[in-house]
Structure formats: structure tokens, C-alpha cells
Coordinates of C-alpha atoms in Angstrom, one line a residue:
Chain G
M1 CA 78.4 87.6 97.8
T2 CA 79.3 89.1 94.4
H3 CA 82.9 89.8 93.4
S4 CA 82.7 93.5 93.1
K5 CA 86.5 93.9 92.5
P6 CA 88.4 92.3 89.7
R7 CA 90.7 89.5 90.5
I8 CA 94.2 90.4 91.6
L9 CA 95.9 89.3 88.3
Q10 CA 93.5 91.5 86.3
R11 CA 94.2 94.5 88.6
I12 CA 98.0 94.0 88.3
S13 CA 97.7 93.8 84.5
V14 CA 95.4 96.8 84.1
I15 CA 97.3 99.1 86.4
S16 CA 100.7 98.0 85.0
L17 CA 99.5 98.6 81.5
L18 CA 98.3 102.1 82.3
L19 CA 101.5 103.0 84.0
L20 CA 103.5 101.5 81.1
L21 CA 101.6 103.8 78.8
V22 CA 102.5 106.8 81.1
L23 CA 106.1 105.7 81.1
A24 CA 106.1 105.3 77.3
V25 CA 104.7 108.9 76.9
T26 CA 107.2 110.4 79.3
M27 CA 110.1 108.5 77.6
V28 CA 109.0 109.8 74.2
M29 CA 108.8 113.3 75.7
G30 CA 112.3 112.8 77.3
L31 CA 113.7 111.8 73.9
S32 CA 112.0 114.8 72.2
M33 CA 112.7 117.6 74.6
G34 CA 115.9 119.2 75.6
S35 CA 118.0 122.4 75.7
T36 CA 118.2 122.3 71.8
G37 CA 114.4 122.5 71.6
S38 CA 111.7 119.8 71.2
N39 CA 110.4 117.9 68.2
I40 CA 108.1 115.0 69.1
K41 CA 107.0 114.3 65.5
E42 CA 110.6 113.9 64.2
T43 CA 111.6 111.9 67.3
L44 CA 108.7 109.5 66.7
F45 CA 109.7 109.2 63.0
S46 CA 113.3 108.5 64.0
L47 CA 112.3 106.0 66.7
F48 CA 110.1 103.9 64.3
G49 CA 112.5 104.4 61.4
L50 CA 109.9 106.0 59.3
K51 CA 111.9 108.9 58.1
K52 CA 115.5 109.9 58.4
A53 CA 115.8 112.9 60.7
D54 CA 118.4 115.6 60.7
P55 CA 121.8 113.8 61.5
M56 CA 122.4 116.2 64.4
L57 CA 119.0 115.4 65.9
E58 CA 119.6 111.6 65.3
T59 CA 122.8 111.9 67.2
I60 CA 121.2 113.8 70.0
I61 CA 118.3 111.4 70.3
W62 CA 120.2 108.1 70.1
R63 CA 123.5 109.0 71.6
I64 CA 122.7 111.6 74.3
R65 CA 119.0 111.5 75.2
L66 CA 118.3 107.7 74.9
P67 CA 120.9 106.7 77.4
R68 CA 119.9 109.5 79.7
V69 CA 116.2 108.6 79.5
C70 CA 117.0 104.9 80.1
L71 CA 119.2 105.8 83.1
A72 CA 116.4 107.9 84.5
T73 CA 114.0 105.0 84.0
L74 CA 116.2 102.6 85.9
V75 CA 117.0 105.1 88.7
G76 CA 113.3 105.9 89.2
A77 CA 112.4 102.3 89.3
A78 CA 115.1 101.4 91.8
L79 CA 114.6 104.3 94.1
S80 CA 110.9 104.1 94.1
L81 CA 111.0 100.3 94.9
G82 CA 113.6 101.0 97.5
G83 CA 111.3 103.3 99.3
L84 CA 108.4 100.9 99.1
V85 CA 110.4 98.0 100.6
F86 CA 111.8 100.1 103.4
Q87 CA 108.3 101.4 104.3
A88 CA 107.0 97.8 104.4
L89 CA 109.9 96.3 106.4
L90 CA 110.0 99.1 108.9
R91 CA 106.2 99.7 108.9
N92 CA 106.9 103.4 108.5
P93 CA 105.5 105.4 105.5
L94 CA 108.3 107.9 105.9
A95 CA 111.1 105.5 105.5
E96 CA 113.1 106.0 102.3
P97 CA 116.8 105.3 101.4
Y98 CA 117.6 109.0 101.1
I99 CA 115.8 110.2 104.3
L100 CA 117.3 107.3 106.3
G101 CA 120.8 108.2 105.2
I102 CA 121.3 105.0 103.2
S103 CA 121.9 106.9 100.0
S104 CA 124.5 109.1 101.8
G105 CA 126.2 106.0 103.2
S106 CA 126.3 104.6 99.7
G107 CA 127.7 108.0 98.7
I108 CA 130.6 107.7 101.1
G109 CA 131.4 104.2 99.8
A110 CA 131.3 105.5 96.2
I111 CA 133.5 108.6 97.0
L112 CA 136.0 106.3 98.7
G113 CA 135.9 104.1 95.6
I114 CA 136.6 107.1 93.4
L115 CA 139.4 108.3 95.7
I116 CA 141.2 105.0 95.7
G117 CA 140.9 104.8 91.9
L118 CA 138.4 102.0 91.5
A119 CA 136.6 101.5 88.1
P120 CA 133.1 102.8 88.0
F121 CA 131.8 99.2 87.6
P122 CA 132.0 97.0 89.6
G123 CA 134.6 98.8 91.9
V124 CA 132.7 102.0 92.8
S125 CA 129.3 100.1 92.8
I126 CA 130.6 97.5 95.3
A127 CA 132.1 100.3 97.4
A128 CA 128.7 102.1 97.3
F129 CA 126.9 98.8 98.3
A130 CA 129.3 98.3 101.2
G131 CA 128.6 101.9 102.3
S132 CA 124.8 101.4 102.1
M133 CA 124.9 98.2 104.1
A134 CA 127.1 99.7 106.8
T135 CA 124.7 102.6 107.1
L136 CA 121.8 100.3 107.3
A137 CA 123.4 98.2 109.9
L138 CA 124.2 101.3 112.0
L139 CA 120.7 102.5 111.6
L140 CA 119.1 99.2 112.7
F141 CA 121.6 99.0 115.6
M142 CA 120.6 102.6 116.7
T143 CA 116.9 101.8 116.6
S144 CA 116.9 98.2 117.8
G145 CA 114.8 97.0 120.6
R146 CA 112.0 99.1 122.1
A147 CA 113.0 102.2 120.3
M148 CA 112.2 100.5 117.0
I149 CA 108.5 100.8 117.8
R150 CA 108.6 104.6 117.9
K151 CA 108.5 105.9 114.3
N152 CA 110.1 109.2 115.1
M153 CA 113.1 107.5 116.6
L154 CA 113.9 105.8 113.2
L155 CA 113.5 109.1 111.3
L156 CA 115.6 111.0 113.9
S157 CA 118.3 108.3 113.7
G158 CA 118.2 108.6 109.9
V159 CA 118.6 112.4 110.1
M160 CA 121.6 111.9 112.4
V161 CA 123.2 109.2 110.1
N162 CA 122.6 111.5 107.1
A163 CA 124.2 114.5 108.9
F164 CA 127.2 112.3 109.9
C165 CA 127.5 111.0 106.3
A166 CA 127.3 114.5 104.9
A167 CA 130.0 115.7 107.3
F168 CA 132.2 112.7 106.3
I169 CA 131.6 113.5 102.6
M170 CA 132.7 117.1 103.2
F171 CA 135.8 115.8 105.0
L172 CA 136.6 113.6 102.0
I173 CA 136.1 116.5 99.6
S174 CA 138.3 118.8 101.7
I175 CA 141.2 116.4 101.6
T176 CA 141.0 115.9 97.8
Q177 CA 143.0 118.3 95.8
D178 CA 143.4 116.8 92.3
D179 CA 140.9 116.3 89.3
R180 CA 139.1 113.6 91.3
L181 CA 137.5 116.5 93.2
H182 CA 135.7 117.5 90.0
N183 CA 134.4 113.9 89.6
I184 CA 133.2 113.8 93.1
L185 CA 131.4 117.1 93.1
F186 CA 129.7 116.4 89.8
W187 CA 128.6 113.0 91.0
L188 CA 127.2 114.5 94.3
M189 CA 124.8 116.7 92.4
G190 CA 122.6 113.7 91.5
D191 CA 123.0 114.2 87.8
L192 CA 121.9 112.0 84.9
S193 CA 123.7 113.9 82.1
M194 CA 126.7 111.7 82.0
A195 CA 124.7 108.6 81.1
D196 CA 126.0 106.2 78.4
L197 CA 124.6 103.0 77.0
P198 CA 127.1 100.5 78.6
Q199 CA 126.3 102.0 82.0
V200 CA 122.6 101.6 81.2
W201 CA 123.1 97.9 80.4
L202 CA 125.0 97.3 83.5
L203 CA 122.4 99.0 85.7
T204 CA 119.6 97.0 83.9
A205 CA 121.5 93.8 84.8
V206 CA 121.5 94.9 88.5
V207 CA 118.1 96.5 88.8
L208 CA 115.9 94.1 86.9
P209 CA 116.7 90.8 88.8
C210 CA 116.4 92.7 92.1
A211 CA 113.0 94.1 91.1
V212 CA 111.8 90.6 90.0
L213 CA 113.0 89.2 93.4
I214 CA 111.1 92.0 95.2
F215 CA 107.9 91.3 93.2
C216 CA 108.2 87.6 94.1
L217 CA 108.1 88.7 97.8
S218 CA 105.4 91.3 97.4
N219 CA 102.7 89.1 99.1
T220 CA 105.1 88.6 102.0
M221 CA 105.5 92.4 102.3
N222 CA 101.7 92.5 102.7
L223 CA 102.0 90.1 105.6
F224 CA 104.8 92.2 107.2
L225 CA 102.3 95.0 107.7
M226 CA 100.4 92.8 110.1
G227 CA 103.4 92.8 112.4
R228 CA 106.2 90.3 112.6
E229 CA 104.6 87.8 115.0
L230 CA 101.5 87.4 112.9
A231 CA 103.5 87.2 109.7
Q232 CA 105.5 84.4 111.2
T233 CA 102.3 82.5 112.0
M234 CA 101.3 82.8 108.4
G235 CA 104.4 81.0 107.2
V236 CA 106.8 83.8 106.7
N237 CA 110.5 83.2 107.7
I238 CA 111.2 86.7 108.9
K239 CA 115.0 86.6 109.0
V240 CA 115.4 85.1 105.6
T241 CA 112.8 87.3 103.9
T242 CA 114.0 90.5 105.6
S243 CA 117.6 89.7 104.6
I244 CA 116.7 89.0 101.0
L245 CA 114.6 92.2 100.7
L246 CA 117.2 94.4 102.4
I247 CA 120.1 93.0 100.3
A248 CA 118.1 93.3 97.0
T249 CA 117.1 96.8 97.8
S250 CA 120.5 97.9 99.0
V251 CA 122.2 96.4 95.8
M252 CA 119.7 98.3 93.6
V253 CA 119.9 101.6 95.4
S254 CA 123.7 101.6 95.7
A255 CA 124.1 100.7 92.0
T256 CA 121.9 103.6 91.3
V257 CA 123.7 106.0 93.6
A258 CA 127.0 104.8 92.1
A259 CA 125.7 105.5 88.6
C260 CA 124.3 109.0 89.1
G261 CA 124.8 110.2 92.6
P262 CA 122.1 110.6 95.3
I263 CA 118.7 111.6 94.0
G264 CA 116.3 112.1 96.9
F265 CA 112.7 111.6 97.8
V266 CA 111.7 109.4 94.8
G267 CA 111.1 106.5 97.2
L268 CA 108.8 108.7 99.3
V269 CA 106.7 110.5 96.7
I270 CA 105.9 107.6 94.3
P271 CA 104.9 104.8 96.8
H272 CA 102.8 107.3 98.7
L273 CA 101.0 108.7 95.7
L274 CA 100.4 105.2 94.3
R275 CA 99.2 103.9 97.7
L276 CA 96.6 106.7 97.7
G277 CA 95.5 105.8 94.2
I278 CA 95.6 102.0 94.1
G279 CA 95.6 100.9 97.7
P280 CA 98.1 99.1 100.0
D281 CA 98.5 95.8 98.2
H282 CA 102.2 95.2 97.4
R283 CA 101.4 92.7 94.7
I284 CA 100.1 95.7 92.7
L285 CA 102.3 98.4 94.3
V286 CA 105.6 96.7 93.3
P287 CA 105.1 96.8 89.5
A288 CA 103.3 100.1 89.8
C289 CA 106.2 101.7 91.8
F290 CA 108.7 100.3 89.2
L291 CA 106.8 101.9 86.3
G292 CA 105.6 105.0 88.2
G293 CA 109.0 105.7 89.7
S294 CA 110.6 105.4 86.2
A295 CA 108.1 107.8 84.6
Y296 CA 108.5 110.3 87.6
V297 CA 112.3 110.5 87.3
V298 CA 112.1 110.8 83.5
L299 CA 109.7 113.7 84.0
C300 CA 111.8 115.3 86.7
D301 CA 114.8 115.1 84.3
I302 CA 112.8 116.7 81.5
L303 CA 112.0 119.6 83.9
A304 CA 115.7 119.8 84.9
R305 CA 116.7 120.1 81.3
T306 CA 114.0 122.5 80.1
L307 CA 113.2 124.8 83.1
P308 CA 116.5 126.8 83.2
E309 CA 116.7 129.3 80.4
Q310 CA 120.4 128.4 79.9
G311 CA 122.0 125.1 80.6
E312 CA 120.3 122.6 82.9
M313 CA 120.1 121.7 86.6
P314 CA 120.6 118.2 88.2
A315 CA 117.4 116.1 88.3
G316 CA 118.0 115.7 92.1
V317 CA 117.1 119.4 92.5
I318 CA 113.6 118.8 91.1
T319 CA 112.9 115.6 93.0
A320 CA 114.0 117.3 96.2
M321 CA 111.8 120.4 95.5
I322 CA 108.8 118.1 95.1
G323 CA 109.7 115.6 97.8
A324 CA 110.7 117.8 100.7
P325 CA 107.3 119.6 101.0
L326 CA 105.5 116.2 100.7
F327 CA 107.7 114.8 103.4
I328 CA 106.7 117.6 105.8
I329 CA 103.0 117.1 105.0
L330 CA 103.3 113.4 105.7
L331 CA 105.3 114.0 108.9
K332 CA 102.5 116.3 110.1
K333 CA 99.9 113.8 109.1
S334 CA 101.6 111.0 110.9
A335 CA 102.0 113.0 114.0
T336 CA 98.2 113.7 114.3
Chain J
M1 CA 90.7 60.8 121.3
K2 CA 93.7 61.8 119.2
S3 CA 96.1 64.4 120.7
S4 CA 96.4 67.8 118.9
I5 CA 99.3 68.9 121.0
T6 CA 101.6 67.0 123.4
A7 CA 104.1 69.0 125.4
K8 CA 106.7 67.5 127.7
S9 CA 109.0 69.3 130.1
L10 CA 108.8 72.7 128.4
H11 CA 111.3 75.2 129.5
A12 CA 111.6 78.8 128.1
S13 CA 112.8 82.2 129.2
Y14 CA 113.0 85.9 128.3
D15 CA 116.4 87.5 128.5
S16 CA 117.8 84.7 130.7
S17 CA 115.0 84.9 133.3
S18 CA 113.2 81.7 133.3
V19 CA 109.4 82.0 132.7
L20 CA 108.2 78.5 131.8
K21 CA 109.5 75.7 134.0
N22 CA 108.9 72.0 133.3
V23 CA 105.5 72.4 131.8
S24 CA 103.9 69.2 130.5
F25 CA 100.4 68.8 129.1
S26 CA 98.4 67.5 126.2
V27 CA 95.4 68.9 124.3
E28 CA 92.9 66.6 122.7
K29 CA 91.6 67.2 119.2
G30 CA 88.4 69.4 119.3
E31 CA 89.0 70.5 122.8
F32 CA 88.3 73.9 124.3
F33 CA 91.5 74.4 126.4
I34 CA 91.9 77.6 128.4
L35 CA 95.1 78.9 130.0
I36 CA 94.5 81.0 133.2
G37 CA 96.7 82.4 135.8
P38 CA 98.0 85.7 137.2
N39 CA 100.1 88.2 135.2
G40 CA 103.6 86.9 134.5
S41 CA 102.6 83.3 134.9
G42 CA 103.8 82.4 131.4
K43 CA 100.4 82.0 129.6
T44 CA 101.2 84.3 126.6
M45 CA 104.7 82.9 126.4
L46 CA 103.3 79.4 126.2
L47 CA 100.9 80.5 123.4
R48 CA 103.9 82.1 121.6
I49 CA 105.8 78.8 121.9
L50 CA 102.8 76.9 120.5
S51 CA 102.7 79.3 117.5
R52 CA 106.5 79.0 117.2
T53 CA 107.1 82.8 117.4
L54 CA 109.3 82.2 120.5
P55 CA 111.9 79.4 120.7
L56 CA 111.8 76.6 123.1
E57 CA 114.8 76.2 125.4
S58 CA 114.2 72.5 126.2
G59 CA 111.5 69.9 126.2
T60 CA 109.5 68.3 123.4
L61 CA 106.4 69.7 121.6
D62 CA 104.5 67.5 119.2
I63 CA 101.8 68.9 116.9
E64 CA 99.4 66.3 115.5
G65 CA 102.0 63.6 116.6
I66 CA 105.0 65.2 114.8
P67 CA 107.7 67.2 116.5
M68 CA 107.1 70.9 115.9
D69 CA 110.6 71.6 114.6
R70 CA 110.0 69.2 111.7
Y71 CA 107.4 71.5 110.3
S72 CA 108.4 74.2 107.9
R73 CA 106.8 77.6 108.8
R74 CA 104.3 77.3 105.9
A75 CA 103.4 73.8 106.9
L76 CA 102.8 74.8 110.5
A77 CA 100.7 77.8 109.3
R78 CA 98.4 75.3 107.7
I79 CA 97.8 73.6 111.1
I80 CA 98.0 76.4 113.6
A81 CA 96.4 79.9 113.4
L82 CA 96.9 82.7 116.0
V83 CA 94.6 85.5 117.0
P84 CA 97.0 87.8 118.9
Q85 CA 96.0 90.1 121.7
S86 CA 97.0 93.3 119.9
V87 CA 97.5 94.0 116.3
P88 CA 98.7 97.2 114.6
E89 CA 95.8 99.7 114.7
D90 CA 96.8 101.4 111.4
L91 CA 96.4 98.4 109.2
P92 CA 95.6 99.8 105.7
F93 CA 93.6 96.9 104.4
T94 CA 89.9 96.3 104.1
V95 CA 88.3 93.5 106.0
R96 CA 88.1 91.4 102.8
E97 CA 91.7 91.9 101.9
L98 CA 92.9 91.1 105.5
V99 CA 90.8 87.9 105.7
L100 CA 91.9 86.8 102.2
M101 CA 95.6 87.3 103.2
A102 CA 95.2 84.4 105.6
R103 CA 95.2 82.1 102.6
S104 CA 98.9 82.9 102.0
P105 CA 100.3 79.6 103.5
R106 CA 98.1 77.8 101.0
M107 CA 98.9 79.9 98.0
G108 CA 101.9 80.2 95.7
L109 CA 104.8 82.5 96.3
L110 CA 103.1 85.5 94.6
G111 CA 100.0 85.0 96.7
L112 CA 97.6 85.1 93.7
E113 CA 94.3 83.9 95.1
R114 CA 92.0 81.5 93.3
D115 CA 88.3 81.0 93.4
H116 CA 88.4 78.5 96.3
D117 CA 90.5 80.9 98.3
I118 CA 87.9 83.6 97.8
R119 CA 85.2 81.1 98.8
H120 CA 87.0 80.2 102.0
A121 CA 87.3 83.9 102.9
E122 CA 83.6 84.5 102.3
E123 CA 82.7 81.5 104.4
A124 CA 84.9 82.7 107.3
M125 CA 83.4 86.2 107.1
A126 CA 79.9 84.7 107.1
F127 CA 80.7 82.4 110.0
T128 CA 81.9 85.3 112.2
Q129 CA 79.1 87.6 110.8
V130 CA 81.4 90.3 109.4
E131 CA 80.2 89.9 105.8
N132 CA 78.5 93.3 106.0
L133 CA 81.9 94.9 106.8
T134 CA 83.9 93.4 103.9
E135 CA 84.8 96.7 102.2
R136 CA 85.4 98.6 105.4
K137 CA 88.9 99.6 106.3
M138 CA 90.3 97.9 109.5
D139 CA 90.9 101.3 111.2
Q140 CA 87.2 102.1 110.9
L141 CA 86.1 99.1 113.0
S142 CA 85.2 98.9 116.7
G143 CA 87.1 96.6 119.1
G144 CA 84.5 93.9 118.9
E145 CA 84.3 94.0 115.1
R146 CA 88.1 93.9 114.8
Q147 CA 88.3 90.9 117.0
R148 CA 85.7 89.1 114.9
V149 CA 87.6 90.0 111.7
F150 CA 90.8 88.6 113.2
I151 CA 89.0 85.4 114.1
A152 CA 87.6 85.2 110.6
R153 CA 91.2 85.6 109.3
A154 CA 92.3 82.7 111.5
I155 CA 89.4 80.5 110.3
C156 CA 90.2 81.4 106.7
Q157 CA 93.7 80.0 107.3
E158 CA 91.9 76.6 107.6
P159 CA 93.8 75.5 110.7
E160 CA 93.4 72.4 112.9
I161 CA 94.3 74.4 116.0
I162 CA 93.4 78.0 116.8
L163 CA 95.3 79.9 119.4
L164 CA 93.8 83.0 121.0
D165 CA 95.5 85.5 123.3
E166 CA 92.9 87.1 125.5
P167 CA 90.4 87.7 122.8
T168 CA 87.8 89.1 125.1
A169 CA 90.1 91.7 126.8
A170 CA 88.8 95.2 126.4
L171 CA 85.4 94.1 125.1
D172 CA 82.1 94.8 126.7
L173 CA 80.0 92.0 128.2
A174 CA 77.9 91.4 125.1
H175 CA 80.9 91.2 122.8
Q176 CA 82.7 88.9 125.3
V177 CA 79.8 86.4 125.2
R178 CA 79.6 86.8 121.4
I179 CA 83.3 85.9 120.9
M180 CA 83.1 83.0 123.3
D181 CA 80.0 81.6 121.6
L182 CA 81.8 81.9 118.3
M183 CA 84.7 79.9 119.7
E184 CA 82.3 77.2 120.9
K185 CA 80.6 77.1 117.6
L186 CA 83.9 76.8 115.8
R187 CA 84.8 73.9 118.0
E188 CA 81.5 72.1 117.6
E189 CA 80.8 72.8 113.9
K190 CA 84.4 72.7 112.5
G191 CA 86.0 70.4 115.0
L192 CA 88.8 72.8 115.7
T193 CA 91.0 72.6 118.8
V194 CA 90.7 75.9 120.6
I195 CA 93.5 77.0 123.0
M196 CA 92.9 80.3 124.6
V197 CA 94.6 82.6 127.2
S198 CA 92.1 84.3 129.4
H199 CA 92.1 86.4 132.5
D200 CA 88.3 86.0 132.9
I201 CA 88.0 82.9 135.2
N202 CA 84.2 82.9 134.9
L203 CA 84.2 82.8 131.2
A204 CA 86.8 80.1 131.4
A205 CA 84.6 78.1 133.7
M206 CA 81.6 78.4 131.5
Y207 CA 83.3 77.5 128.2
G208 CA 86.4 75.5 128.8
N209 CA 86.5 71.7 128.6
R210 CA 89.7 71.8 130.6
L211 CA 91.6 74.6 132.2
M212 CA 95.3 74.9 132.9
L213 CA 96.2 77.2 135.9
L214 CA 99.7 78.6 135.7
K215 CA 101.7 80.5 138.3
K216 CA 105.3 81.7 137.9
G217 CA 105.8 79.4 134.9
R218 CA 104.6 76.2 136.5
I219 CA 101.4 74.4 136.3
V220 CA 99.4 74.7 139.5
K221 CA 96.5 72.6 138.3
L222 CA 95.2 71.1 135.1
G223 CA 91.8 69.5 134.7
R224 CA 88.1 70.1 134.3
P225 CA 86.9 73.6 135.5
A226 CA 85.4 72.0 138.7
E227 CA 88.7 70.5 139.6
V228 CA 90.8 73.6 138.9
L229 CA 88.6 76.4 140.2
T230 CA 88.5 75.6 143.9
F231 CA 88.8 78.2 146.6
E232 CA 92.0 76.9 148.0
T233 CA 93.7 76.7 144.6
L234 CA 92.6 80.1 143.4
E235 CA 93.3 81.9 146.7
E236 CA 96.8 80.4 146.8
T237 CA 97.5 81.2 143.1
Y238 CA 96.1 84.8 142.9
E239 CA 96.8 85.7 146.5
C240 CA 93.7 87.8 146.9
P241 CA 90.4 87.4 148.7
L242 CA 87.7 85.8 146.7
L243 CA 84.6 83.7 146.9
V244 CA 84.0 80.6 144.9
G245 CA 80.5 79.4 144.5
E246 CA 78.2 77.5 142.1
S247 CA 76.9 79.5 139.1
P248 CA 73.2 79.9 139.0
L249 CA 73.5 78.9 135.3
G250 CA 74.7 75.4 135.8
D251 CA 77.1 72.9 137.2
F252 CA 80.2 75.1 137.1
Q253 CA 82.0 77.5 139.5
Q254 CA 81.6 81.3 139.7
V255 CA 84.4 83.3 141.2
T256 CA 83.7 86.6 142.9
L257 CA 86.5 89.0 143.9
V258 CA 86.1 90.4 147.4
P259 CA 87.1 94.1 147.7
K260 CA 88.5 95.3 151.0
K261 CA 85.3 97.2 152.0
F262 CA 83.3 94.0 152.0
I263 CA 85.6 92.3 154.5
R264 CA 84.5 92.3 158.2
E265 CA 86.8 92.5 161.1
D266 CA 86.4 88.8 161.8
L267 CA 87.8 88.2 158.3
Q268 CA 84.6 86.8 156.8
A269 CA 83.6 88.2 153.5
V270 CA 80.0 89.3 153.4
S271 CA 77.6 88.7 150.5
K272 CA 73.8 88.5 150.0
Q273 CA 74.1 84.7 150.2
G274 CA 76.0 84.7 153.4
T275 CA 79.6 84.8 154.3
G276 CA 82.7 83.1 153.0
P277 CA 86.1 82.6 154.6
I278 CA 89.1 84.8 153.8
N279 CA 92.3 83.0 154.4
D280 CA 95.2 85.3 155.3
P281 CA 94.4 88.7 156.7
K282 CA 97.9 90.0 156.0
R283 CA 97.3 89.8 152.3
I284 CA 94.1 91.9 152.4

């Protein structure tokens, strides 16, 4: 038999390089475009130090747009990987941190952190992580046993958890009177505009190790798709692997939510599109989701900055406008 | 002959109701060992214990002379492979990808396959005659093709022991024989120990070296097909009218169920060959 397909390492490299190129292009676009207009040539000159640009533009590129683009990159990578991991673990293509209410749970934790006056890092991030883990535990408890088999049960539970979290967030907002209310409302919009470089470094330190850990377990995620029993007979320690994946994903997602608020549907759109394009192999999908998710959120943020004639809108609005219709299409497809 | 599996006084239960009670047996290397018995007798549970997907409550279980709990999951996966009764129907992989995944216990953490892994997968697919399906998606296959692919996957795992949970269930006659012939070939050519759960007593009689008849978690009889498949034993175990005769194909039993309409008032079952006794009329 001839080997019609390239070896796995070659496929990982080729696809990752292609997506890296896409990410690089979107990042340059993100650095060049904004409410003050766009200038790709000058941005490239400034980036490579070839020519000194206008000092105002230099400031905008390096101090405002660069942290924002980097934050969007990390957020996209974390949320997209989060969706991929949940979909593999729960064997449900519609599972995603936002839809399952884990982002909202993380939001409750973060808001409580803000209300009791914790520092953004690590205080609010730890509170967000605790919120996401509590929500995940509640969700798994609600769908444990036979109900777990039914895909709709999981989604329905997610919707209920989400609704409960939303109500709780409203309650917290209604009892907040001082300037912390402004912080909470701005944060809830899922906005990337408040990015700064120290925040980017901190998020990098959280997201990157988690992503590497998930990549190391990517082959195990393939085995999970065959069902838990068969995965066990192929050498997988289900409890240990599931715990590592859930904790790594929750840490990543809650750090992201703590940094910029809940940005929805990224974990649904990107893994699904990439699965259609490159197949179901998680060894390829993990790096592809990392890079593809990054490029997607950078692109959504560019749209959020440039679409309104005046000012800008939160990136979460764009991701929801793309993600929600796709979710409905997928739901209809899975029901047939 | 060296023992593949030695089980002593196995006890196991689901949700506090005891299913396996004091089960002891051993399986020789290269043997075709078939577990039979009515529903709920503990056959599948025993297979799950042998594959360590279900914990043992008490008793000892040695695999290749070493207690099972001394093996890591990966080490055990290099010795035992399972062909389950049901697998997810929406598996997104191609046949080739699925078979190659069975090399995982022998690959590194990232599961990057090397040339010899690909060679093993190709051999397994050729052995089970699914090499023409390699690029087909799993959800595009028929029941018989899927079963052969899962057997190829188990072979690709390069085990010493292969466990099968009703591999012929829901297959037509031709596919049943094809799967059983494949198991026989696997045992003869590769020297594998085959342990299978089956509801088909006639197939078990034709292919099994030894049969273990279970009822309500206990061993009713263990031995060669001729020793196990007697009228008295089967009638008592299955509690239904049946005829046990010699197969026209050779020196083994053939079991025929006797539906109610074939039973005369004098409680003799009627067949072309003559009549056979029916034990207890109350059960009919």
C-alpha cells in the first residue's frame, strides 16, 4: 500500500505554518487598522525599524494596538482550545465554555473578586477560576449518569446554568452602587480595549503552558472519541487525563475571562471550521485551534474597531453575531 | 501449556447487587475460550474485568503470570485488546486513522506514528481484509465492515490476548461465519488467546476449544463443548425447551430451540428426525 497522506509530523508542520502566516497577516492588520485610520506600509516600517513613523502613530501602534492585538491573540487561542477540549471530553460538537455557562460562572467569580477589592492578578483570576470550576462541577453533577449520554441534556443544563449565572450577575450589579459598577459593566462587555503589556505577559504565562499541556494530551483526546471504555483499554487513565484537561482548560479560560470579560462562541466556530477543513485528528487540531482562534479574535477585534462609524464596539458582539447563527445551524444538523 | 489468564474466586458487582460470585478459571495461551450463558449471567461483566474497565471486588487475576493490578494501563494495553459490543456510531475517523490509533500504547505521549506502526496497521487491515476501505469514514461502513475494522484495530494493538464482546451480534449468517473464521485464523496464525462472549451456542460449539457456561454470576460448567453443551445443563441454565443433537458437520453439538407450536400434548418436541424430551411443562 502506498502512503497517500503525508506523515503526521509533516501535516502538523504544514498546517501550523499556514495558520501562523494567517495569524501574522491578521496581526499586522490589527496593528495597522483602527479608528484613527489604517496605514499598513508605515506600520510595517515601524515594526521592522526601517523608518521612523509619525510619533503619534508610533505611540498608537506600540502602546495601544500591540497590547490589544496580543491580548486578542491569547484570548482567541485559549477560548478556541477550550472549546476543542470540551468537545472531545464530552463527545459533543456543541460543547463550548460560553454555551455551557462556564464563562458565566467564571464571570461571577471575577465580579465577586472585583467587589471584594481583589487585585486583577492573581486575585480576580483565581476568583474567576474558582467560579468556572464550580460551574463545571455543577454541570457535570446535573448531567451525570445516564443523562450524560443524551447530548441535548448537556446543552439544556448549560443553558440553565448560564441563565442562573446571568441572573446572579444581575443581582450583583443591582447591589453595587459605587465606581466598581463601572468596572463590572465594562468588563462584562467582553472588551479588549483596556489591554496593557503587563497583562499580556501574565496571560501568556498562563495560556502557553496550558496549551502545551493540552498538545501533549492531543493523542489521548483522539482516543476519548472512541468512548471511555475503549480509551481505557488503549492505556488511557481516564480520571487523571480528564482532570488534567479540565483543569488546564478552566485555568486558561478563566484567566482569559478575568482579563477581558466573556467573549462567546470562539470555542464553537474555530474548532468546527478547522475540523471541516483538516479532519478530526487532535494532534493537528490543537495547534491549528491555537493559531486559528488567535487569528479569528484578532480579526473580530479589527471589525469591532472599524465597523462603527464612530467609536467602537466590544469584540464579543462580533464573535456572538458570527457564532450564534452557526450554533443554530450545528444544532439543527446534530438533531437530524 | 502456559496460562494466559488465571482467575481465582472473582467477585464483582454493579451498584451493590452482586453479579459475579466466586468465579475461578484459567485460559491457556492460544486457546479459543468462549463465555456463554443467559442475559444477566455476568459474561460481559467478566470481560470488562479482564480488560480492567471494571474493578474487581475480591479475588485474584493473573495475566501472563503477573497480578493484573501490577500492570500500568499502558502495559496492560500492550497485552490485552478489546473489541466491544457497541462503539460510537459517529466516529469521525477513517478506517486507516482508527486502526493506526491502536498503536497508541506503543507510541510516545504525542502519538507520532513511525514506519513500523504504519506497517502494523497495514498488516492488520490486510489480515481482516479491510485494506480496500482504508480511506472510508467509519460512519459509511456496514455492520460487518465495522466489526472487521474493530478487529483490525485490536490486532494492530499487537496484543497477546484479544477479548470480544458478542462480535457476531446483529450480523447476517455470512458475516457471522466470516468473523468467527477470522478469529480462528488469528489464533492459529498469530498464536493469540481469544476470549469471546457469545449468545450463539452453535457458533460457540463449532469454534470454541473450551466453553464456560455462566448463570447468575456463577459457573455452571466449564470444559470442552461436548462436556458443556448437554441437554440437561442447557435446559437447566436457559430454562427453555430445546433439542441437543450432533451436528451433521462433525463431532460437536447442535442446539435447536423448540417453539411452543412444535410441542405436542405429551410434552415431546417434534422434529423431522424424531422427537425429543421436554422437561418441565410449566416452563413452556
